[in-house]
Amino acid sequence: MSDIAASDSMTAAPITQRTLDPRVVGAEPQDFIALLKPRVMSLVVFTGIVGLLLAPGHVHPVIAFTAVLAIAVGAGAAGAINMWYDRDIDAVMSRTRGRPIPAGRVSAGEALAFGCTLAAASVFVMGVGVNWVAAAVLALSILFYVFVYTVWLKRRTPQNIVIGGAAGAFPPVIGWAAVTGTVDLAPLVMFALIFLWTPPHFWALALYRCGDYDRAGVPMLPVVAGAAATKRQMLLYTVVLVPVTMAPVALGFAGWVYGVPALALALGFVAMAVAVLRSTGDRWPRAMFRFSLAHLFGLFLLLLVDGVLLRGIA
Amino acid sequence: MQSVEMTQAERAEFYRRRRGRNVAVMLALLGLTALFFAITVVQVGR
């Protein structure tokens, strides 16, 4: 669930702390926070909040806070379990070898126990404090991320991120269900937005981290099919994303305040994919990765501005 | 972890980090308690 957005940075302890063996002196509290993939969590939380605020009906601020907290903790828990399972490949990838487990700051068992406890607690709190529909979708997203993406697909198929990306698309559905107790068409469109955005986002990263994935034996598309085929696939997904971006307008739950700039963002994403297709080297894939983060954040911010501030849906 | 022979610096760092983890767990439990109290007040008030 938490791999909605890949993090392009290493998590490393300050130099002064590395002089002491972490296996002897133990973990810092921030090592456990790092297990939750806080950078990835931020976009998960934001899209969940948008789903919650766009949903028709009223929810008490305490209940809304509880829902957002449960989404955040559930996403973090899935990330911690993912780090436990992937600790062998994390140790050989430069992007991830500074993470708490391969760096020796947290033991594998501690990370697994931490992740499982938080996953169970987040679903329980969501169920008791908010409603059991939202809790069920939250549980589904955690289980999907851990078992379907991490355990089953990631090391087996270059389509890992296409199918597994669904895990990161659940937060707006959970936010919506927290208010309404149901899953409707509008949150499913938001789900589709994230689902179709995920492959070009991840493949942009994989293009310039190809060596890392190759060494780790992860069959990302650039490793298996090559850069050219990956770039064509990225362009295809960005093109398909254009009509899906306009679906909220067509279905009537967003107006042109969302529609016009969202169309510009979607066409900008296509233009980036074309630039990546024509380019060699890392410059454009890196630019597209950064743009993709701003693109998704922008789309959901526009939905929020259009729906809540201007049209007063909530 | 404690059975390992530690230097003085490592021992001091071990205690500092353990205290940090304990404080973090305490804050999490207090937060959870406050959250459950607030949820209960809201649910009862409905």
CSV table of C-alpha atoms in Angstrom, one decimal:
chain,number,residue,atom,x,y,z
A,1,MET,CA,0.0,0.0,0.0
A,2,SER,CA,2.8,2.4,0.9
A,3,ASP,CA,4.6,2.1,-2.4
A,4,ILE,CA,2.2,4.6,-3.9
A,5,ALA,CA,5.3,6.7,-4.5
A,6,ALA,CA,8.8,5.5,-4.7
A,7,SER,CA,11.3,7.2,-2.5
A,8,ASP,CA,14.5,8.2,-4.3
A,9,SER,CA,16.7,8.7,-1.3
A,10,MET,CA,18.7,6.5,1.0
A,11,THR,CA,17.9,6.4,4.7
A,12,ALA,CA,21.3,6.6,6.5
A,13,ALA,CA,22.3,7.3,10.1
A,14,PRO,CA,24.5,10.3,10.8
A,15,ILE,CA,28.3,9.7,10.6
A,16,THR,CA,28.6,10.1,14.4
A,17,GLN,CA,26.2,7.2,15.1
A,18,ARG,CA,27.8,4.8,12.6
A,19,THR,CA,31.0,4.7,14.7
A,20,LEU,CA,29.0,2.6,17.3
A,21,ASP,CA,27.8,-0.8,16.2
A,22,PRO,CA,24.0,-0.6,16.1
A,23,ARG,CA,23.7,-4.3,16.7
A,24,VAL,CA,25.3,-3.6,20.1
A,25,VAL,CA,23.8,-0.3,21.1
A,26,GLY,CA,20.3,-0.9,19.7
A,27,ALA,CA,18.0,1.2,17.5
A,28,GLU,CA,17.0,4.8,17.8
A,29,PRO,CA,13.2,5.6,17.7
A,30,GLN,CA,13.7,7.3,14.3
A,31,ASP,CA,14.9,3.9,12.9
A,32,PHE,CA,11.4,2.6,13.5
A,33,ILE,CA,9.9,5.7,11.9
A,34,ALA,CA,12.1,5.0,8.9
A,35,LEU,CA,10.6,1.6,8.7
A,36,LEU,CA,7.2,3.3,8.0
A,37,LYS,CA,8.6,4.9,4.8
A,38,PRO,CA,7.4,8.4,5.9
A,39,ARG,CA,8.1,10.0,2.5
A,40,VAL,CA,5.9,7.5,0.7
A,41,MET,CA,3.3,7.8,3.5
A,42,SER,CA,2.9,11.5,2.9
A,43,LEU,CA,1.3,11.1,-0.6
A,44,VAL,CA,-0.8,8.1,0.8
A,45,VAL,CA,-2.1,10.3,3.6
A,46,PHE,CA,-2.8,13.2,1.2
A,47,THR,CA,-4.9,11.2,-1.3
A,48,GLY,CA,-6.7,9.6,1.7
A,49,ILE,CA,-7.6,13.0,3.0
A,50,VAL,CA,-8.9,14.1,-0.4
A,51,GLY,CA,-11.1,11.0,-0.6
A,52,LEU,CA,-12.4,11.7,2.9
A,53,LEU,CA,-13.1,15.4,2.2
A,54,LEU,CA,-14.8,14.8,-1.2
A,55,ALA,CA,-17.2,12.2,0.2
A,56,PRO,CA,-20.8,13.4,0.6
A,57,GLY,CA,-21.9,13.6,4.2
A,58,HIS,CA,-20.5,14.8,7.5
A,59,VAL,CA,-18.0,13.2,9.8
A,60,HIS,CA,-16.9,14.4,13.2
A,61,PRO,CA,-13.3,15.8,13.1
A,62,VAL,CA,-12.2,13.2,15.7
A,63,ILE,CA,-13.5,10.4,13.5
A,64,ALA,CA,-11.8,12.0,10.5
A,65,PHE,CA,-8.5,12.3,12.3
A,66,THR,CA,-8.8,8.6,13.4
A,67,ALA,CA,-9.4,7.6,9.8
A,68,VAL,CA,-6.4,9.5,8.5
A,69,LEU,CA,-4.2,8.2,11.3
A,70,ALA,CA,-5.3,4.6,10.6
A,71,ILE,CA,-4.6,5.1,6.9
A,72,ALA,CA,-1.1,6.4,7.7
A,73,VAL,CA,-0.3,3.7,10.2
A,74,GLY,CA,-1.6,1.0,8.0
A,75,ALA,CA,0.5,2.2,5.1
A,76,GLY,CA,3.5,2.5,7.3
A,77,ALA,CA,2.9,-1.0,8.6
A,78,ALA,CA,2.8,-2.4,5.1
A,79,GLY,CA,6.0,-0.6,4.4
A,80,ALA,CA,7.7,-2.1,7.4
A,81,ILE,CA,6.6,-5.7,6.5
A,82,ASN,CA,7.8,-5.0,2.9
A,83,MET,CA,11.3,-3.9,4.3
A,84,TRP,CA,11.4,-7.1,6.4
A,85,TYR,CA,10.6,-9.3,3.3
A,86,ASP,CA,12.9,-7.4,1.0
A,87,ARG,CA,15.9,-7.1,3.4
A,88,ASP,CA,18.1,-9.3,1.1
A,89,ILE,CA,17.6,-7.2,-2.0
A,90,ASP,CA,17.6,-3.9,-0.1
A,91,ALA,CA,21.2,-4.8,1.1
A,92,VAL,CA,22.5,-4.9,-2.5
A,93,MET,CA,20.7,-1.9,-3.9
A,94,SER,CA,22.4,1.5,-3.4
A,95,ARG,CA,19.0,3.2,-3.0
A,96,THR,CA,18.0,1.0,-0.1
A,97,ARG,CA,21.1,-0.4,1.6
A,98,GLY,CA,21.0,2.4,4.2
A,99,ARG,CA,17.5,1.3,5.4
A,100,PRO,CA,17.3,0.2,9.1
A,101,ILE,CA,17.4,-3.6,8.5
A,102,PRO,CA,20.2,-4.0,6.0
A,103,ALA,CA,22.2,-1.3,7.9
A,104,GLY,CA,21.8,-3.4,11.0
A,105,ARG,CA,20.0,-0.8,13.1
A,106,VAL,CA,16.8,-2.9,13.5
A,107,SER,CA,16.7,-6.7,13.4
A,108,ALA,CA,14.5,-8.5,10.9
A,109,GLY,CA,12.3,-9.9,13.7
A,110,GLU,CA,11.8,-6.5,15.3
A,111,ALA,CA,10.7,-5.0,12.0
A,112,LEU,CA,8.3,-7.9,11.3
A,113,ALA,CA,6.8,-7.7,14.8
A,114,PHE,CA,6.6,-3.9,14.5
A,115,GLY,CA,4.9,-4.0,11.1
A,116,CYS,CA,2.4,-6.8,12.0
A,117,THR,CA,1.4,-5.1,15.3
A,118,LEU,CA,0.8,-1.7,13.6
A,119,ALA,CA,-1.1,-3.4,10.7
A,120,ALA,CA,-3.5,-5.1,13.1
A,121,ALA,CA,-3.8,-2.0,15.3
A,122,SER,CA,-4.6,0.3,12.4
A,123,VAL,CA,-7.4,-2.0,11.1
A,124,PHE,CA,-8.8,-2.5,14.6
A,125,VAL,CA,-8.8,1.3,15.3
A,126,MET,CA,-10.4,2.0,11.9
A,127,GLY,CA,-13.1,-0.6,12.5
A,128,VAL,CA,-13.9,0.4,16.1
A,129,GLY,CA,-13.5,4.1,15.7
A,130,VAL,CA,-14.7,4.8,12.2
A,131,ASN,CA,-16.5,1.9,10.4
A,132,TRP,CA,-15.8,-1.7,9.4
A,133,VAL,CA,-16.2,-1.0,5.6
A,134,ALA,CA,-13.2,1.4,5.8
A,135,ALA,CA,-11.4,-1.1,8.0
A,136,ALA,CA,-12.0,-3.9,5.5
A,137,VAL,CA,-10.7,-1.8,2.6
A,138,LEU,CA,-7.7,-0.9,4.7
A,139,ALA,CA,-7.0,-4.5,5.5
A,140,LEU,CA,-7.4,-5.4,1.9
A,141,SER,CA,-4.8,-2.8,0.9
A,142,ILE,CA,-2.3,-4.0,3.4
A,143,LEU,CA,-2.7,-7.6,2.5
A,144,PHE,CA,-2.6,-6.8,-1.2
A,145,TYR,CA,0.7,-4.8,-0.8
A,146,VAL,CA,2.3,-7.5,1.3
A,147,PHE,CA,1.2,-10.7,-0.3
A,148,VAL,CA,0.2,-9.8,-3.9
A,149,TYR,CA,2.9,-7.2,-4.6
A,150,THR,CA,5.8,-7.9,-2.2
A,151,VAL,CA,5.7,-11.7,-1.9
A,152,TRP,CA,4.1,-12.8,-5.2
A,153,LEU,CA,4.7,-10.3,-8.0
A,154,LYS,CA,7.8,-8.2,-7.2
A,155,ARG,CA,10.4,-10.8,-7.9
A,156,ARG,CA,8.5,-12.7,-10.5
A,157,THR,CA,7.2,-10.5,-13.3
A,158,PRO,CA,8.1,-7.1,-14.9
A,159,GLN,CA,4.4,-6.4,-14.5
A,160,ASN,CA,4.9,-6.3,-10.7
A,161,ILE,CA,4.3,-2.6,-10.4
A,162,VAL,CA,1.3,-2.6,-12.8
A,163,ILE,CA,-0.8,-5.0,-10.7
A,164,GLY,CA,0.9,-4.2,-7.4
A,165,GLY,CA,0.3,-0.5,-7.9
A,166,ALA,CA,-3.3,-1.1,-7.0
A,167,ALA,CA,-2.2,-1.3,-3.4
A,168,GLY,CA,-1.2,2.3,-3.4
A,169,ALA,CA,-4.5,3.4,-5.1
A,170,PHE,CA,-6.7,2.4,-2.1
A,171,PRO,CA,-6.3,5.4,0.2
A,172,PRO,CA,-8.9,7.7,-1.4
A,173,VAL,CA,-11.3,4.7,-1.4
A,174,ILE,CA,-10.6,4.2,2.3
A,175,GLY,CA,-11.1,7.9,3.0
A,176,TRP,CA,-14.4,7.9,1.1
A,177,ALA,CA,-15.6,4.8,2.9
A,178,ALA,CA,-14.7,6.3,6.3
A,179,VAL,CA,-17.4,9.0,5.7
A,180,THR,CA,-20.1,7.1,3.7
A,181,GLY,CA,-19.6,3.5,4.7
A,182,THR,CA,-19.7,2.5,1.1
A,183,VAL,CA,-17.5,2.4,-2.0
A,184,ASP,CA,-18.9,4.5,-4.9
A,185,LEU,CA,-17.9,5.4,-8.5
A,186,ALA,CA,-16.1,8.6,-7.5
A,187,PRO,CA,-13.5,7.0,-5.3
A,188,LEU,CA,-13.0,4.2,-7.9
A,189,VAL,CA,-12.1,7.0,-10.4
A,190,MET,CA,-9.6,8.3,-7.9
A,191,PHE,CA,-8.3,4.7,-7.6
A,192,ALA,CA,-7.9,4.5,-11.3
A,193,LEU,CA,-6.0,7.8,-11.4
A,194,ILE,CA,-3.4,6.4,-9.0
A,195,PHE,CA,-3.4,3.0,-10.5
A,196,LEU,CA,-2.6,4.3,-14.0
A,197,TRP,CA,-0.1,6.8,-12.7
A,198,THR,CA,2.0,4.3,-10.8
A,199,PRO,CA,3.7,2.4,-13.7
A,200,PRO,CA,5.2,5.5,-15.5
A,201,HIS,CA,6.1,6.9,-12.1
A,202,PHE,CA,8.0,3.7,-11.1
A,203,TRP,CA,9.5,3.0,-14.5
A,204,ALA,CA,10.9,6.5,-14.6
A,205,LEU,CA,12.8,5.6,-11.4
A,206,ALA,CA,13.7,2.1,-12.6
A,207,LEU,CA,15.2,3.6,-15.8
A,208,TYR,CA,17.9,5.3,-13.9
A,209,ARG,CA,18.2,2.7,-11.2
A,210,CYS,CA,18.3,-0.2,-13.7
A,211,GLY,CA,21.7,-1.5,-12.5
A,212,ASP,CA,20.5,-1.6,-8.9
A,213,TYR,CA,17.4,-3.7,-9.8
A,214,ASP,CA,19.5,-5.9,-12.1
A,215,ARG,CA,22.0,-6.7,-9.3
A,216,ALA,CA,19.2,-7.4,-6.9
A,217,GLY,CA,17.5,-9.7,-9.4
A,218,VAL,CA,14.2,-7.7,-9.4
A,219,PRO,CA,12.7,-8.1,-12.9
A,220,MET,CA,11.7,-4.5,-13.4
A,221,LEU,CA,10.6,-3.7,-17.0
A,222,PRO,CA,13.9,-1.9,-18.0
A,223,VAL,CA,15.9,-4.9,-16.7
A,224,VAL,CA,13.8,-7.5,-18.6
A,225,ALA,CA,12.6,-5.7,-21.7
A,226,GLY,CA,15.1,-2.8,-22.0
A,227,ALA,CA,14.9,0.9,-21.9
A,228,ALA,CA,13.2,1.5,-25.3
A,229,ALA,CA,10.3,-0.9,-24.5
A,230,THR,CA,9.9,0.6,-21.1
A,231,LYS,CA,9.7,4.1,-22.5
A,232,ARG,CA,7.0,3.1,-25.0
A,233,GLN,CA,5.0,1.5,-22.1
A,234,MET,CA,5.4,4.7,-20.1
A,235,LEU,CA,4.0,6.8,-23.0
A,236,LEU,CA,1.1,4.4,-23.4
A,237,TYR,CA,0.1,4.7,-19.7
A,238,THR,CA,0.4,8.5,-19.7
A,239,VAL,CA,-1.9,8.7,-22.8
A,240,VAL,CA,-4.5,6.4,-21.2
A,241,LEU,CA,-4.3,8.5,-18.1
A,242,VAL,CA,-5.6,11.6,-20.0
A,243,PRO,CA,-9.2,10.5,-20.4
A,244,VAL,CA,-9.2,9.0,-16.9
A,245,THR,CA,-8.0,12.4,-15.6
A,246,MET,CA,-11.0,14.0,-17.2
A,247,ALA,CA,-13.4,11.4,-15.9
A,248,PRO,CA,-14.3,13.4,-12.7
A,249,VAL,CA,-15.6,16.2,-15.0
A,250,ALA,CA,-17.5,13.8,-17.3
A,251,LEU,CA,-19.1,12.1,-14.3
A,252,GLY,CA,-20.0,15.4,-12.7
A,253,PHE,CA,-18.1,15.2,-9.4
A,254,ALA,CA,-15.6,17.9,-10.5
A,255,GLY,CA,-15.9,21.0,-12.5
A,256,TRP,CA,-13.7,23.0,-14.8
A,257,VAL,CA,-11.7,24.4,-12.0
A,258,TYR,CA,-10.3,20.9,-11.7
A,259,GLY,CA,-10.7,20.0,-15.4
A,260,VAL,CA,-8.7,22.7,-17.2
A,261,PRO,CA,-5.5,22.6,-15.1
A,262,ALA,CA,-5.8,18.8,-14.7
A,263,LEU,CA,-5.9,18.4,-18.5
A,264,ALA,CA,-2.7,20.6,-18.7
A,265,LEU,CA,-1.0,18.4,-16.1
A,266,ALA,CA,-2.0,15.2,-17.9
A,267,LEU,CA,-0.8,16.5,-21.2
A,268,GLY,CA,2.4,17.7,-19.5
A,269,PHE,CA,2.9,14.1,-18.2
A,270,VAL,CA,2.5,12.8,-21.9
A,271,ALA,CA,5.0,15.4,-23.0
A,272,MET,CA,7.5,14.2,-20.4
A,273,ALA,CA,7.0,10.6,-21.6
A,274,VAL,CA,7.7,11.7,-25.2
A,275,ALA,CA,10.8,13.5,-24.0
A,276,VAL,CA,11.9,10.4,-22.1
A,277,LEU,CA,11.2,8.3,-25.2
A,278,ARG,CA,13.4,10.5,-27.4
A,279,SER,CA,16.2,10.9,-24.8
A,280,THR,CA,19.2,8.9,-23.8
A,281,GLY,CA,20.8,9.0,-20.4
A,282,ASP,CA,19.2,9.7,-17.0
A,283,ARG,CA,18.3,13.4,-17.3
A,284,TRP,CA,14.7,13.0,-18.6
A,285,PRO,CA,13.8,9.9,-16.5
A,286,ARG,CA,14.9,11.8,-13.4
A,287,ALA,CA,12.9,14.8,-14.5
A,288,MET,CA,9.8,12.7,-15.2
A,289,PHE,CA,10.1,11.0,-11.8
A,290,ARG,CA,10.0,14.4,-10.0
A,291,PHE,CA,7.2,15.6,-12.3
A,292,SER,CA,5.1,12.5,-11.6
A,293,LEU,CA,5.1,13.3,-7.9
A,294,ALA,CA,4.0,16.9,-8.5
A,295,HIS,CA,1.5,15.6,-11.1
A,296,LEU,CA,-0.4,13.3,-8.7
A,297,PHE,CA,-0.2,15.8,-5.8
A,298,GLY,CA,-1.5,18.5,-8.2
A,299,LEU,CA,-4.4,16.4,-9.5
A,300,PHE,CA,-5.6,15.6,-6.0
A,301,LEU,CA,-5.1,19.1,-4.8
A,302,LEU,CA,-7.2,20.3,-7.7
A,303,LEU,CA,-9.9,17.8,-6.9
A,304,LEU,CA,-9.9,19.2,-3.3
A,305,VAL,CA,-10.0,22.8,-4.3
A,306,ASP,CA,-12.7,22.2,-6.9
A,307,GLY,CA,-14.9,19.9,-4.8
A,308,VAL,CA,-14.5,21.2,-1.3
A,309,LEU,CA,-13.6,24.9,-1.5
A,310,LEU,CA,-15.5,25.9,-4.6
A,311,ARG,CA,-18.4,23.5,-5.0
A,312,GLY,CA,-18.9,22.8,-1.3
A,313,ILE,CA,-19.5,19.1,-1.8
A,314,ALA,CA,-18.5,18.3,1.8
B,1,MET,CA,22.1,-7.5,23.0
B,2,GLN,CA,23.0,-6.9,26.7
B,3,SER,CA,25.1,-10.1,26.9
B,4,VAL,CA,27.6,-8.5,24.5
B,5,GLU,CA,30.7,-7.0,26.2
B,6,MET,CA,30.3,-3.2,25.8
B,7,THR,CA,32.7,-0.4,26.0
B,8,GLN,CA,31.8,2.5,28.3
B,9,ALA,CA,30.8,4.6,25.3
B,10,GLU,CA,28.7,1.8,23.9
B,11,ARG,CA,27.0,1.3,27.3
B,12,ALA,CA,26.1,5.0,27.6
B,13,GLU,CA,24.8,5.0,24.0
B,14,PHE,CA,22.8,1.7,24.7
B,15,TYR,CA,21.1,3.3,27.8
B,16,ARG,CA,20.4,6.6,25.8
B,17,ARG,CA,18.8,4.7,22.9
B,18,ARG,CA,16.8,2.4,25.2
B,19,ARG,CA,15.5,5.5,27.1
B,20,GLY,CA,14.6,7.1,23.7
B,21,ARG,CA,12.6,4.0,22.7
B,22,ASN,CA,10.9,3.8,26.0
B,23,VAL,CA,9.8,7.4,25.8
B,24,ALA,CA,8.5,6.8,22.2
B,25,VAL,CA,6.4,3.8,23.4
B,26,MET,CA,5.1,5.8,26.3
B,27,LEU,CA,4.1,8.7,24.0
B,28,ALA,CA,2.4,6.3,21.6
B,29,LEU,CA,0.4,4.7,24.4
B,30,LEU,CA,-0.6,8.0,25.8
B,31,GLY,CA,-1.7,9.2,22.4
B,32,LEU,CA,-3.7,6.0,21.8
B,33,THR,CA,-5.4,6.4,25.2
B,34,ALA,CA,-6.3,10.0,24.3
B,35,LEU,CA,-7.6,8.9,20.9
B,36,PHE,CA,-9.8,6.1,22.4
B,37,PHE,CA,-11.1,8.6,25.0
B,38,ALA,CA,-12.0,11.1,22.3
B,39,ILE,CA,-13.6,8.4,20.0
B,40,THR,CA,-15.7,7.2,23.0
B,41,VAL,CA,-16.9,10.8,23.8
B,42,VAL,CA,-17.9,11.3,20.1
B,43,GLN,CA,-19.6,7.9,19.8
B,44,VAL,CA,-21.5,8.3,23.1
B,45,GLY,CA,-22.6,11.8,22.0
B,46,ARG,CA,-24.3,10.6,18.8
